[in-house]
PDB file of N, CA, C and O in Angstrom:
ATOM      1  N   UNK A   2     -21.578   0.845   9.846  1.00 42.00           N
ATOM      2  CA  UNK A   2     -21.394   1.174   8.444  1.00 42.00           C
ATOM      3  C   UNK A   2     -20.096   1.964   8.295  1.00 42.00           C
ATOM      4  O   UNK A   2     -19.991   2.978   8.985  1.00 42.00           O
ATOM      5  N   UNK A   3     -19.067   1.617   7.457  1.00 51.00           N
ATOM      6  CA  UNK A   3     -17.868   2.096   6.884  1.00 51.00           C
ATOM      7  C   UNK A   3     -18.008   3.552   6.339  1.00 51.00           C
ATOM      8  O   UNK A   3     -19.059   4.082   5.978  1.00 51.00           O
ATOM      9  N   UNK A   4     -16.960   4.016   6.344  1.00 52.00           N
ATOM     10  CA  UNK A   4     -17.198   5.448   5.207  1.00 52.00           C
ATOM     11  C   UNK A   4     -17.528   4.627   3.738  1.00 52.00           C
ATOM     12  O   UNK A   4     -18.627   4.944   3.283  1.00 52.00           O
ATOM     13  N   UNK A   5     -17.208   4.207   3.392  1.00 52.00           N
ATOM     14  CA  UNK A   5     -16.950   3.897   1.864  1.00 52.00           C
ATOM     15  C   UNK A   5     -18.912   3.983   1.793  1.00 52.00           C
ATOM     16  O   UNK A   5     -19.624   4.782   1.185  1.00 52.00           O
ATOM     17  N   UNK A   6     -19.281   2.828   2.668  1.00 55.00           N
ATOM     18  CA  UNK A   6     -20.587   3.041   2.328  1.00 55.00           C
ATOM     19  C   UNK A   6     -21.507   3.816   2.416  1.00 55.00           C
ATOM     20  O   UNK A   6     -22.553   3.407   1.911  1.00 55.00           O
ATOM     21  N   UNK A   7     -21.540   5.038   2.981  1.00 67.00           N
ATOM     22  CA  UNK A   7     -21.997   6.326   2.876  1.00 67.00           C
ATOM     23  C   UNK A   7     -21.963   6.758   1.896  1.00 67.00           C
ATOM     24  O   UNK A   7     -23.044   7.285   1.634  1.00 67.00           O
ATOM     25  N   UNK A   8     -21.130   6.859   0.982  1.00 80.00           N
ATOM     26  CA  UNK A   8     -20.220   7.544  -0.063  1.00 80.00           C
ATOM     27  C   UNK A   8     -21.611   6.962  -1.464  1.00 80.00           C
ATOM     28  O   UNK A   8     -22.206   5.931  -1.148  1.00 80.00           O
ATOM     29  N   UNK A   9     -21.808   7.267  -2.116  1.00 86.00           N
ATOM     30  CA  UNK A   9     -22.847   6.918  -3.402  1.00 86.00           C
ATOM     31  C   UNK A   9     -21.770   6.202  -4.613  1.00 86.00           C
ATOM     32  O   UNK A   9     -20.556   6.331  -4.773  1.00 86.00           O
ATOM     33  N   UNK A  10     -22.773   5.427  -5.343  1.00 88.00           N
ATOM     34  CA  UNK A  10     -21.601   4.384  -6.340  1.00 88.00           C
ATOM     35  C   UNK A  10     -20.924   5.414  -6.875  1.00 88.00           C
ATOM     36  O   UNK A  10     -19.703   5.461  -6.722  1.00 88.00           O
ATOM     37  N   UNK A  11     -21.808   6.709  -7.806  1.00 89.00           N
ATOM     38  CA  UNK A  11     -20.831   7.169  -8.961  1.00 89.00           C
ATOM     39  C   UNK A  11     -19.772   8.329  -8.216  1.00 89.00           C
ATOM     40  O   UNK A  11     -19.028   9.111  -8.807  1.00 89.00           O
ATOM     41  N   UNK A  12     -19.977   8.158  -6.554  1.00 91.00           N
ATOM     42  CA  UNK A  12     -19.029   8.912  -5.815  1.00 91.00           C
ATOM     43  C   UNK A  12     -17.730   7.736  -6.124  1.00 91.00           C
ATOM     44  O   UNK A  12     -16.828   7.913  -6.942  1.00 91.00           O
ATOM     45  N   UNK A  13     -17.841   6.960  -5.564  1.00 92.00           N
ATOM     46  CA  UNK A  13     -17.242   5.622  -5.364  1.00 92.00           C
ATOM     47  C   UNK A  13     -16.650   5.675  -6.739  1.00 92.00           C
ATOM     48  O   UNK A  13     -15.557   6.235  -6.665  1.00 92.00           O
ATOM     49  N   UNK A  14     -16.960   5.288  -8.059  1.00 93.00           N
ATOM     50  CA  UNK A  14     -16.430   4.767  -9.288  1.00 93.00           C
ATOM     51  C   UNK A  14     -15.313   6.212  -9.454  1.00 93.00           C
ATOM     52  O   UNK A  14     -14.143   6.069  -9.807  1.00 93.00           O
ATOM     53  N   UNK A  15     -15.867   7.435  -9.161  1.00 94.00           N
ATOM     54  CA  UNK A  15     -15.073   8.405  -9.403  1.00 94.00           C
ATOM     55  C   UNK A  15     -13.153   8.159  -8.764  1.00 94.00           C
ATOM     56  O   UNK A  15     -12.038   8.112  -9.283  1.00 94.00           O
ATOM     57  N   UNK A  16     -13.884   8.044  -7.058  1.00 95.00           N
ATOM     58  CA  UNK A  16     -12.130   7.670  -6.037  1.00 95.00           C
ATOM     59  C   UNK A  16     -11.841   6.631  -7.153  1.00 95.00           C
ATOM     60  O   UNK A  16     -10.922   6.919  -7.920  1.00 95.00           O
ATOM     61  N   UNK A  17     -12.695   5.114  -7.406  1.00 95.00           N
ATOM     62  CA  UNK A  17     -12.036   3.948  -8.062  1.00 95.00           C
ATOM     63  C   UNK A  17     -11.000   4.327  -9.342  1.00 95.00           C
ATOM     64  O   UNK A  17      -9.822   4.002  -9.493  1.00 95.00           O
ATOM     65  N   UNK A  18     -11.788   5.052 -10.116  1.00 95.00           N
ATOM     66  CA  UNK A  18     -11.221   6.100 -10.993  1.00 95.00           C
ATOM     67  C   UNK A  18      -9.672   6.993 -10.845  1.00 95.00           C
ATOM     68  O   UNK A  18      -8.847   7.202 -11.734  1.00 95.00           O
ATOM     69  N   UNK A  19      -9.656   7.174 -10.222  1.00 97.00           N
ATOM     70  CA  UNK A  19      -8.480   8.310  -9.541  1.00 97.00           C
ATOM     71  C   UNK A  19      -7.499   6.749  -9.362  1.00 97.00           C
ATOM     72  O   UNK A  19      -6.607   6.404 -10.136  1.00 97.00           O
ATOM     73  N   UNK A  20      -7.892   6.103  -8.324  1.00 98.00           N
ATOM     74  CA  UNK A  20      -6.922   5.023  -8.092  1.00 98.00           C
ATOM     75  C   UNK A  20      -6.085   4.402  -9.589  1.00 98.00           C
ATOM     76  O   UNK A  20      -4.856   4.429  -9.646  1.00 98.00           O
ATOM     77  N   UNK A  21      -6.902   3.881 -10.698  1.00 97.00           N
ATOM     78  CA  UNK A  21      -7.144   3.151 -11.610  1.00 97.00           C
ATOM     79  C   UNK A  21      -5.936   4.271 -12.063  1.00 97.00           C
ATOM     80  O   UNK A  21      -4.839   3.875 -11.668  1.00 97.00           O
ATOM     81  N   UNK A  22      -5.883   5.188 -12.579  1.00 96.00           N
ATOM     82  CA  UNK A  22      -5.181   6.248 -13.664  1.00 96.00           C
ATOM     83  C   UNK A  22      -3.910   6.348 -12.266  1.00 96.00           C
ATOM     84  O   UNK A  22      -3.020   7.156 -12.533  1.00 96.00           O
ATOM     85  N   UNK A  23      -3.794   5.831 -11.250  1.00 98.00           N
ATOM     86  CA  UNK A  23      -2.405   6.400 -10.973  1.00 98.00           C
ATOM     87  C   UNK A  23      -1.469   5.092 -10.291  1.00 98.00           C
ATOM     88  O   UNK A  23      -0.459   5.252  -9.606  1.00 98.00           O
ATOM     89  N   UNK A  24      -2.008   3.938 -10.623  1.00 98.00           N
ATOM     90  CA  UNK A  24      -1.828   2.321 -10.444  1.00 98.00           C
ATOM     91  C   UNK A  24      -1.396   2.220 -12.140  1.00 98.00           C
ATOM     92  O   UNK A  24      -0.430   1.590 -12.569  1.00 98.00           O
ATOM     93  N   UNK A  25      -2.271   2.926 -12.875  1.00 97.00           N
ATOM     94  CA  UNK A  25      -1.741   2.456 -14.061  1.00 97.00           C
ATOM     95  C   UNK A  25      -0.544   3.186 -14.752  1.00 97.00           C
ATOM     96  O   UNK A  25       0.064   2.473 -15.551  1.00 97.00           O
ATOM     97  N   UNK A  26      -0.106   4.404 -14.613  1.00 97.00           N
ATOM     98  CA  UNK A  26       0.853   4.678 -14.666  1.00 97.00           C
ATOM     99  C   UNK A  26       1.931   4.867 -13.771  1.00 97.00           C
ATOM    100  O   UNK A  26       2.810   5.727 -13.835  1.00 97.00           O
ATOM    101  N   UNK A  27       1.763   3.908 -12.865  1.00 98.00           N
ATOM    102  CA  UNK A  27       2.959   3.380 -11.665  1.00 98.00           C
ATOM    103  C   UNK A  27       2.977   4.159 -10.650  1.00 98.00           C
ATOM    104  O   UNK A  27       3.957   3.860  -9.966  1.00 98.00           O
ATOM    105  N   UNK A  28       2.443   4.941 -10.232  1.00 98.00           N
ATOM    106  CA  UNK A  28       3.001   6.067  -9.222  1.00 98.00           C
ATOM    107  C   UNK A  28       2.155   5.261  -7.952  1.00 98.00           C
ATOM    108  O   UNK A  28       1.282   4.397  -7.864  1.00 98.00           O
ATOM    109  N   UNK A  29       2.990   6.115  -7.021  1.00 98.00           N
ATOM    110  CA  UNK A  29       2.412   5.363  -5.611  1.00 98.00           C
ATOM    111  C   UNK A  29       1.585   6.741  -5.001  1.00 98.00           C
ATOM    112  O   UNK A  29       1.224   7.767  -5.577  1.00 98.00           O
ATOM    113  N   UNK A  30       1.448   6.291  -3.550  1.00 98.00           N
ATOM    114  CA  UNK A  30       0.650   7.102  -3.410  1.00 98.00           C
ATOM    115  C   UNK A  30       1.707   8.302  -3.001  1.00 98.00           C
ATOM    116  O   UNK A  30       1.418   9.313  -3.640  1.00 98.00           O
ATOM    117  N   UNK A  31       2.548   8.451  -2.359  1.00 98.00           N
ATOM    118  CA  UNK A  31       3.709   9.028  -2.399  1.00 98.00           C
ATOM    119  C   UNK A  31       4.006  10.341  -3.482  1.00 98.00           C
ATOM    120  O   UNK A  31       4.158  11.554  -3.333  1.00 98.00           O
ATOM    121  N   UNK A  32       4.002   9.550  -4.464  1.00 98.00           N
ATOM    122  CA  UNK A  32       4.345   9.991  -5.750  1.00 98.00           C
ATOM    123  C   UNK A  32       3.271  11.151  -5.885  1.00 98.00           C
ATOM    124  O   UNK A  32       3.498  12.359  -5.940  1.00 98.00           O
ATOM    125  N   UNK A  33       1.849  10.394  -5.933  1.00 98.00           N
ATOM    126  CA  UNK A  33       0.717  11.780  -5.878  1.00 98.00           C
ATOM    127  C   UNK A  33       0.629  12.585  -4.778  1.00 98.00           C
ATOM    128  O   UNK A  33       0.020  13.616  -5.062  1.00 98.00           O
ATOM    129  N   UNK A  34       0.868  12.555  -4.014  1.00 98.00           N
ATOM    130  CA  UNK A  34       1.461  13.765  -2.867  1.00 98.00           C
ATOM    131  C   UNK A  34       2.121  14.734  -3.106  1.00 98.00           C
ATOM    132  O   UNK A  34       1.900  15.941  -3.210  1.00 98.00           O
ATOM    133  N   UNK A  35       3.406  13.755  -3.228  1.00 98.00           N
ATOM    134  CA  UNK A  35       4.391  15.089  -3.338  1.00 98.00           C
ATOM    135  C   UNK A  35       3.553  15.995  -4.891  1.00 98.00           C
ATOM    136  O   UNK A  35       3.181  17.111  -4.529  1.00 98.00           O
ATOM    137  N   UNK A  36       3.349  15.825  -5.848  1.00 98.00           N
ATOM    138  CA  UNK A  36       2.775  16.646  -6.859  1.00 98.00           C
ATOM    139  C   UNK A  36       1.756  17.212  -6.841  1.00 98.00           C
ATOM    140  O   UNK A  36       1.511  18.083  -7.675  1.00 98.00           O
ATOM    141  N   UNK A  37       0.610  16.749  -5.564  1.00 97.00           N
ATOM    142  CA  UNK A  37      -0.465  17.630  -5.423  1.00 97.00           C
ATOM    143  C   UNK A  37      -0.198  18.510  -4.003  1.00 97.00           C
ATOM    144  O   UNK A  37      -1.037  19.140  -3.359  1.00 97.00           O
ATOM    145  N   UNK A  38       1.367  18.333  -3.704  1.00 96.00           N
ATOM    146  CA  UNK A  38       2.059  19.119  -2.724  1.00 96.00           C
ATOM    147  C   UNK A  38       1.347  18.640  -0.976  1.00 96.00           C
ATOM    148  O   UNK A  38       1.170  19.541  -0.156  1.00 96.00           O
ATOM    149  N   UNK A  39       1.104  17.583  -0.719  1.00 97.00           N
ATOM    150  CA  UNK A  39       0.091  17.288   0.219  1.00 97.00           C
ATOM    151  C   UNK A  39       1.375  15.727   1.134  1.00 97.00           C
ATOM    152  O   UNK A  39       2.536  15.430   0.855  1.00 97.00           O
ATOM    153  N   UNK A  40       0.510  15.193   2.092  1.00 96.00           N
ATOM    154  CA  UNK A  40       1.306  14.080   2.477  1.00 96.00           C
ATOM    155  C   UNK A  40       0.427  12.385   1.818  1.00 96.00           C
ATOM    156  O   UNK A  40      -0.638  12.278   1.209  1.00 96.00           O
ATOM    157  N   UNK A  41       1.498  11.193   2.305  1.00 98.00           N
ATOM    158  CA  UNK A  41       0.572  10.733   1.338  1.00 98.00           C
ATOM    159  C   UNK A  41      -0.395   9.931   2.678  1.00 98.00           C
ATOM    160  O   UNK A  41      -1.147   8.988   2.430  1.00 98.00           O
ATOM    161  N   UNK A  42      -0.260  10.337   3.686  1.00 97.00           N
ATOM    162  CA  UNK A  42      -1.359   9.931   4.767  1.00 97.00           C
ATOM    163  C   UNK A  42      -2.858  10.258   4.000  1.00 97.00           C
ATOM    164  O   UNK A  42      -3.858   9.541   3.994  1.00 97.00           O
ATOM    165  N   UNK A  43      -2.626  11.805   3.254  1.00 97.00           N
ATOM    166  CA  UNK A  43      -3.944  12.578   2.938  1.00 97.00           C
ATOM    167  C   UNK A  43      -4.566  11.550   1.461  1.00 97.00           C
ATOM    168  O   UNK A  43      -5.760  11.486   1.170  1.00 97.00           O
ATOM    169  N   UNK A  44      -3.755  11.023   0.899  1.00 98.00           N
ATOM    170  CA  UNK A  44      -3.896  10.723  -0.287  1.00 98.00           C
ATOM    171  C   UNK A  44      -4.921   9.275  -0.393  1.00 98.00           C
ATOM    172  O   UNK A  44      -5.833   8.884  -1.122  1.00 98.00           O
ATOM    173  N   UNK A  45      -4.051   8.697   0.973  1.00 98.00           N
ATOM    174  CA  UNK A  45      -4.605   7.461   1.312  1.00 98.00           C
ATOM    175  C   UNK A  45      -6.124   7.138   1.848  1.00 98.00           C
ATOM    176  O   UNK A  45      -7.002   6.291   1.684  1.00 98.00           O
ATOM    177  N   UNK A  46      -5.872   8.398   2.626  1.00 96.00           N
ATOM    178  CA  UNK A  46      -7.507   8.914   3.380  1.00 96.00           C
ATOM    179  C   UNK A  46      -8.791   8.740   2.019  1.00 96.00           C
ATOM    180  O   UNK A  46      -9.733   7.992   1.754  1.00 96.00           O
ATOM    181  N   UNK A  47      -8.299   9.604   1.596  1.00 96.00           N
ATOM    182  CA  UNK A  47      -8.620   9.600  -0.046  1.00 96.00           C
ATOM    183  C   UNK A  47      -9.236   8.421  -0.435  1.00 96.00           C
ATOM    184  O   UNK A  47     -10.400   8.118  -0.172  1.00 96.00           O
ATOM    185  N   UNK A  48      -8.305   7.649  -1.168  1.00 96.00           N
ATOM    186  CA  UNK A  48      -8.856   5.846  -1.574  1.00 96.00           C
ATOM    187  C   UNK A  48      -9.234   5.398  -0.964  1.00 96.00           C
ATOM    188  O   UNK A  48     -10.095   4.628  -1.390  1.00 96.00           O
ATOM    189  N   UNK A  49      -9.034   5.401   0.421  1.00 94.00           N
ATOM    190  CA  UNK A  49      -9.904   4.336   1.190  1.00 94.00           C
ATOM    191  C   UNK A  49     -11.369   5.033   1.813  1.00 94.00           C
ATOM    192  O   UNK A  49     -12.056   4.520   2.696  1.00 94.00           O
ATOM    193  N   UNK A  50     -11.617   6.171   1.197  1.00 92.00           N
ATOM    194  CA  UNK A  50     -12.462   6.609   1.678  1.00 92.00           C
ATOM    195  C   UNK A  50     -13.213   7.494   3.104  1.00 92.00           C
ATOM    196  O   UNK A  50     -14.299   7.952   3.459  1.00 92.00           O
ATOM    197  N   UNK A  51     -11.934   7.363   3.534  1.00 93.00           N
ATOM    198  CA  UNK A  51     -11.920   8.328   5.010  1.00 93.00           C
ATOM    199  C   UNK A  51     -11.580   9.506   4.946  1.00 93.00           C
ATOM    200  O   UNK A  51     -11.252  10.102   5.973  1.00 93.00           O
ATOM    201  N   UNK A  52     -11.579   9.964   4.028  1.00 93.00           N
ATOM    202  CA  UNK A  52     -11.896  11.346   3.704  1.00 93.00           C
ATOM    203  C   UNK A  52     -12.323  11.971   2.479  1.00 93.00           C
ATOM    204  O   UNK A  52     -11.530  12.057   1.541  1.00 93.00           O
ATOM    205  N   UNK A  53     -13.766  12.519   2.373  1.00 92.00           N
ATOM    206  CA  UNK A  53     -14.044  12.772   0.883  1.00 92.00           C
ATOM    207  C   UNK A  53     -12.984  13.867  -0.133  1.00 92.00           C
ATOM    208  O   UNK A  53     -12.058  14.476   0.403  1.00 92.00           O
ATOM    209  N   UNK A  54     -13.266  13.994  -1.574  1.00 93.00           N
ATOM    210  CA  UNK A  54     -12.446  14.594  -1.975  1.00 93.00           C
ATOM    211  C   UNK A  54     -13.621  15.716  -2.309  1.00 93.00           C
ATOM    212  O   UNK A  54     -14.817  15.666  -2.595  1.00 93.00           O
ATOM    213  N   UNK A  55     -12.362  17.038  -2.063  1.00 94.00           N
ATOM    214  CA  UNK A  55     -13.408  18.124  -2.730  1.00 94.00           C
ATOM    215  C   UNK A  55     -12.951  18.148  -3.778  1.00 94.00           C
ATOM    216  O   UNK A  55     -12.478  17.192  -4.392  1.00 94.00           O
ATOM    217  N   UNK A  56     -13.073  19.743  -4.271  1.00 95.00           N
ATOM    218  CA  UNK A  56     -13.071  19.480  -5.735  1.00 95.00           C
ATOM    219  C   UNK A  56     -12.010  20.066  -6.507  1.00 95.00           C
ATOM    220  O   UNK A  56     -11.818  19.867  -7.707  1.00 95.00           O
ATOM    221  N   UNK A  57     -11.064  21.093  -5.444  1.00 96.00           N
ATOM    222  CA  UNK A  57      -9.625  21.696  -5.400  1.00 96.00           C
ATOM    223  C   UNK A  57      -8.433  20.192  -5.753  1.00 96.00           C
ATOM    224  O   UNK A  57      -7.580  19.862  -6.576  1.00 96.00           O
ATOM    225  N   UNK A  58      -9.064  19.692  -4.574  1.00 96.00           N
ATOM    226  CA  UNK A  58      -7.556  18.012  -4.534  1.00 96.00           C
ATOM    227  C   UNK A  58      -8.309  17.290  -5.429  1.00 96.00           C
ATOM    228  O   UNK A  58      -7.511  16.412  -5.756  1.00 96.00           O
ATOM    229  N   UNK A  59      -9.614  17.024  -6.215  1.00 97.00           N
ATOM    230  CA  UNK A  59      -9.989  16.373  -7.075  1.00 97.00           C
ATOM    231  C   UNK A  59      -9.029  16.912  -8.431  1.00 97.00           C
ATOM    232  O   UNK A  59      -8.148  16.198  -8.911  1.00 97.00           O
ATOM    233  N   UNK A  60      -9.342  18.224  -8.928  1.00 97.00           N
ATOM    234  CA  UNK A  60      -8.283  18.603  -9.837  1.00 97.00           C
ATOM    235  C   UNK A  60      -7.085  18.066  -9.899  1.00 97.00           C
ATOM    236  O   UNK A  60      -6.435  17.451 -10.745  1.00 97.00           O
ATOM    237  N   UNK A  61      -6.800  18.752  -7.874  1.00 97.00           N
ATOM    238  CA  UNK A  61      -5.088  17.830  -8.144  1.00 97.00           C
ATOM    239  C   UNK A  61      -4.889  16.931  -8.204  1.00 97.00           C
ATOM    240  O   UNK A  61      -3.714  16.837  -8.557  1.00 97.00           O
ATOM    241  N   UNK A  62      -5.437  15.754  -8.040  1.00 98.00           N
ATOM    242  CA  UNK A  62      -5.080  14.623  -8.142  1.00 98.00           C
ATOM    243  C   UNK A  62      -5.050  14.282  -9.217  1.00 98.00           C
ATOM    244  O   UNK A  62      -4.024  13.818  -9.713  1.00 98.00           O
ATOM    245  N   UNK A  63      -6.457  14.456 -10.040  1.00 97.00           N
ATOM    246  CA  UNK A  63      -6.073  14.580 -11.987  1.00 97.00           C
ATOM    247  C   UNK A  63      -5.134  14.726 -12.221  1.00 97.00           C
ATOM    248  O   UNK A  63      -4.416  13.798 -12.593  1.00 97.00           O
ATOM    249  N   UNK A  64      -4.663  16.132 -12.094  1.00 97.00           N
ATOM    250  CA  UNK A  64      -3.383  17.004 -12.531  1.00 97.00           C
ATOM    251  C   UNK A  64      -1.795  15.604 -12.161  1.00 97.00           C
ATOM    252  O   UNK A  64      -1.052  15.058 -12.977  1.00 97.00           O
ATOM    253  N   UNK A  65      -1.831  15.515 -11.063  1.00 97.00           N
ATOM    254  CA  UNK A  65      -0.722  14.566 -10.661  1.00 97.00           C
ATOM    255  C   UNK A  65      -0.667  13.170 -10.916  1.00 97.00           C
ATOM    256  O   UNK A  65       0.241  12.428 -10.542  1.00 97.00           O
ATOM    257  N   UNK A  66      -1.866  12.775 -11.690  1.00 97.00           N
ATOM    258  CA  UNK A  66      -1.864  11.674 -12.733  1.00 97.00           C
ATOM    259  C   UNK A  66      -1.677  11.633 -14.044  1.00 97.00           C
ATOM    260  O   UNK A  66      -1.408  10.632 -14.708  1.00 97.00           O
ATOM    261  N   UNK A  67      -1.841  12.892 -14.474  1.00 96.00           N
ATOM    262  CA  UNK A  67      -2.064  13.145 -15.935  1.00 96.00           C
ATOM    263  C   UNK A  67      -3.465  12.554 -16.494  1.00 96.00           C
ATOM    264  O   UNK A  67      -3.715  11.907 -17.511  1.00 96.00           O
ATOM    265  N   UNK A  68      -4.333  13.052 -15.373  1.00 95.00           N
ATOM    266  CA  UNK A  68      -6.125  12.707 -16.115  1.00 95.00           C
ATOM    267  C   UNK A  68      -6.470  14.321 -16.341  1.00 95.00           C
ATOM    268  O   UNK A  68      -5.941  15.147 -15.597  1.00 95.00           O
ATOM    269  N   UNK A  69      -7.243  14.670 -17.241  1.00 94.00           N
ATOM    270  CA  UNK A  69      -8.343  15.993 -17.733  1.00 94.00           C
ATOM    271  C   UNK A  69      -9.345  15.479 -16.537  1.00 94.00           C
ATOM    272  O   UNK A  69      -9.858  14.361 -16.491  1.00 94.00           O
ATOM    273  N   UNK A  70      -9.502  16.465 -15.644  1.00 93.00           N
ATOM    274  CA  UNK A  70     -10.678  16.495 -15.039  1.00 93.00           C
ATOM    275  C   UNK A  70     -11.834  16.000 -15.351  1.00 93.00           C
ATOM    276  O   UNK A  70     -12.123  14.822 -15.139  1.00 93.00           O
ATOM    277  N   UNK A  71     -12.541  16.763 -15.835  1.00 93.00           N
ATOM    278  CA  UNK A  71     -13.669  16.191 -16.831  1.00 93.00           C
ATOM    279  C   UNK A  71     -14.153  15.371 -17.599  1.00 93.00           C
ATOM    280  O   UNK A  71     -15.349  15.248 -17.865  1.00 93.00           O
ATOM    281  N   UNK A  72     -12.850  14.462 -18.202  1.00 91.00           N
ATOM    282  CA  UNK A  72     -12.682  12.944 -18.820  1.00 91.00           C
ATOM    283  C   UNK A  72     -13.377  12.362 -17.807  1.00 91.00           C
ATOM    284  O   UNK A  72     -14.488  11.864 -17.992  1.00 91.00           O
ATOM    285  N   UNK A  73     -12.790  12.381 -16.680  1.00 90.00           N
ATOM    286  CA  UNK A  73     -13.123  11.106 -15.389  1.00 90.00           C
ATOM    287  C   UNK A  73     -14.939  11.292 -15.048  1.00 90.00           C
ATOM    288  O   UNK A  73     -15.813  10.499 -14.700  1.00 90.00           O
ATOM    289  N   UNK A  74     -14.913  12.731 -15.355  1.00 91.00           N
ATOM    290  CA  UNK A  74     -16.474  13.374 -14.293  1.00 91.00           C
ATOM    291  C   UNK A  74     -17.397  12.783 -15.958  1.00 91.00           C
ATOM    292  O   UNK A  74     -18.443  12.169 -15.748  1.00 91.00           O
ATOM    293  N   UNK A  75     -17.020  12.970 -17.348  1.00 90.00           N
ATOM    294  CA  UNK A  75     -18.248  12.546 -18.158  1.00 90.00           C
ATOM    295  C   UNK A  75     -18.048  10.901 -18.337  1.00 90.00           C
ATOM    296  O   UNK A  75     -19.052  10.202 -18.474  1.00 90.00           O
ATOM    297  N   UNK A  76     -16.620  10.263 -18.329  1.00 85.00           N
ATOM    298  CA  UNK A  76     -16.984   8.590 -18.048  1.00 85.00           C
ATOM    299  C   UNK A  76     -17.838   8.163 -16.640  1.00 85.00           C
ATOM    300  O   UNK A  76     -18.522   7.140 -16.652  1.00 85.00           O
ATOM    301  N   UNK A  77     -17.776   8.762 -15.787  1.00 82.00           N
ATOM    302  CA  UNK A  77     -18.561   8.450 -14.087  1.00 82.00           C
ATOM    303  C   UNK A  77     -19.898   8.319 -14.569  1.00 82.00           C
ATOM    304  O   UNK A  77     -20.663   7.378 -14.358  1.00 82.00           O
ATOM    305  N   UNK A  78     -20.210   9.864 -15.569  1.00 78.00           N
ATOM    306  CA  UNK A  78     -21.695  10.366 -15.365  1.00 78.00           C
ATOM    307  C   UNK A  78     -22.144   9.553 -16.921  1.00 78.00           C
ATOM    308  O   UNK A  78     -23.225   9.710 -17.488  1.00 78.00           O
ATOM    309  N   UNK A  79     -21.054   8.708 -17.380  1.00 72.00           N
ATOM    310  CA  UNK A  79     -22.114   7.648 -18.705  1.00 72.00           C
ATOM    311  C   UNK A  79     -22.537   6.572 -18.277  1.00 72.00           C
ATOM    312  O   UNK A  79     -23.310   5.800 -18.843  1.00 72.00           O
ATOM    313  N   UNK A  80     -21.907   6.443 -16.961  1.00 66.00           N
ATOM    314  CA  UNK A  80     -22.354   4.750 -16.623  1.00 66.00           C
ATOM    315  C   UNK A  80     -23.332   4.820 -15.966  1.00 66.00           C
ATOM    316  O   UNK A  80     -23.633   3.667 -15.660  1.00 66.00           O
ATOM    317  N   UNK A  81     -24.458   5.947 -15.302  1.00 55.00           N
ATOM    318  CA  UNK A  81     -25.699   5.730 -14.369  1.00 55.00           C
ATOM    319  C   UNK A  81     -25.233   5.217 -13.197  1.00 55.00           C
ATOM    320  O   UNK A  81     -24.207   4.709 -12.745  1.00 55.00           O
ATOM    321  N   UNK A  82     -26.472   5.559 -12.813  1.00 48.00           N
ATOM    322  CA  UNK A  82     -26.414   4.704 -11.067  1.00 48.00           C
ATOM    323  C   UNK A  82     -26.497   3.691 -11.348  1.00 48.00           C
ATOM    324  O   UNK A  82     -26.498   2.810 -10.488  1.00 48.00           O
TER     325      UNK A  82
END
């Protein structure tokens, strides 16, 4: 079994989430690094799921997309398991 599948869906839709808001305004993963001051090895770990996010680099990663925290956490928590 993969990391990803450990991980619970509305864990999952959340990373999908993060990906989605920083694909859509072009940035690479690169790009969210350098602004959440990190490398983008860490970032990658990230999306693909080999490393969970807490809730410090969850902010930042918002922050270095231009998402509100909490936008992402009450769309996750409308869709149910």
């Amino acid at each position: 079994m993969g990391n990803k599948d450990r991980f619970s869906d509305p864990y999952r839709r959340i990373v999908d989430g993060l990906i989605a808001a920083r694909k859509s305004r072009k940035l690479t993963q690169g790009d969210v690094a350098a602004r959440m001051g990190t490398d983008q090895s860490q970032v990658s770990k990230l999306e693909r799921g080999e490393r969970r996010v807490d809730v410090i680099d969850y902010v930042r990663y918002c922050r270095a997309v231009g998402l509100v925290p909490g936008a992402l956490l009450d769309a996750v928590d409308g869709e149910g398991d």
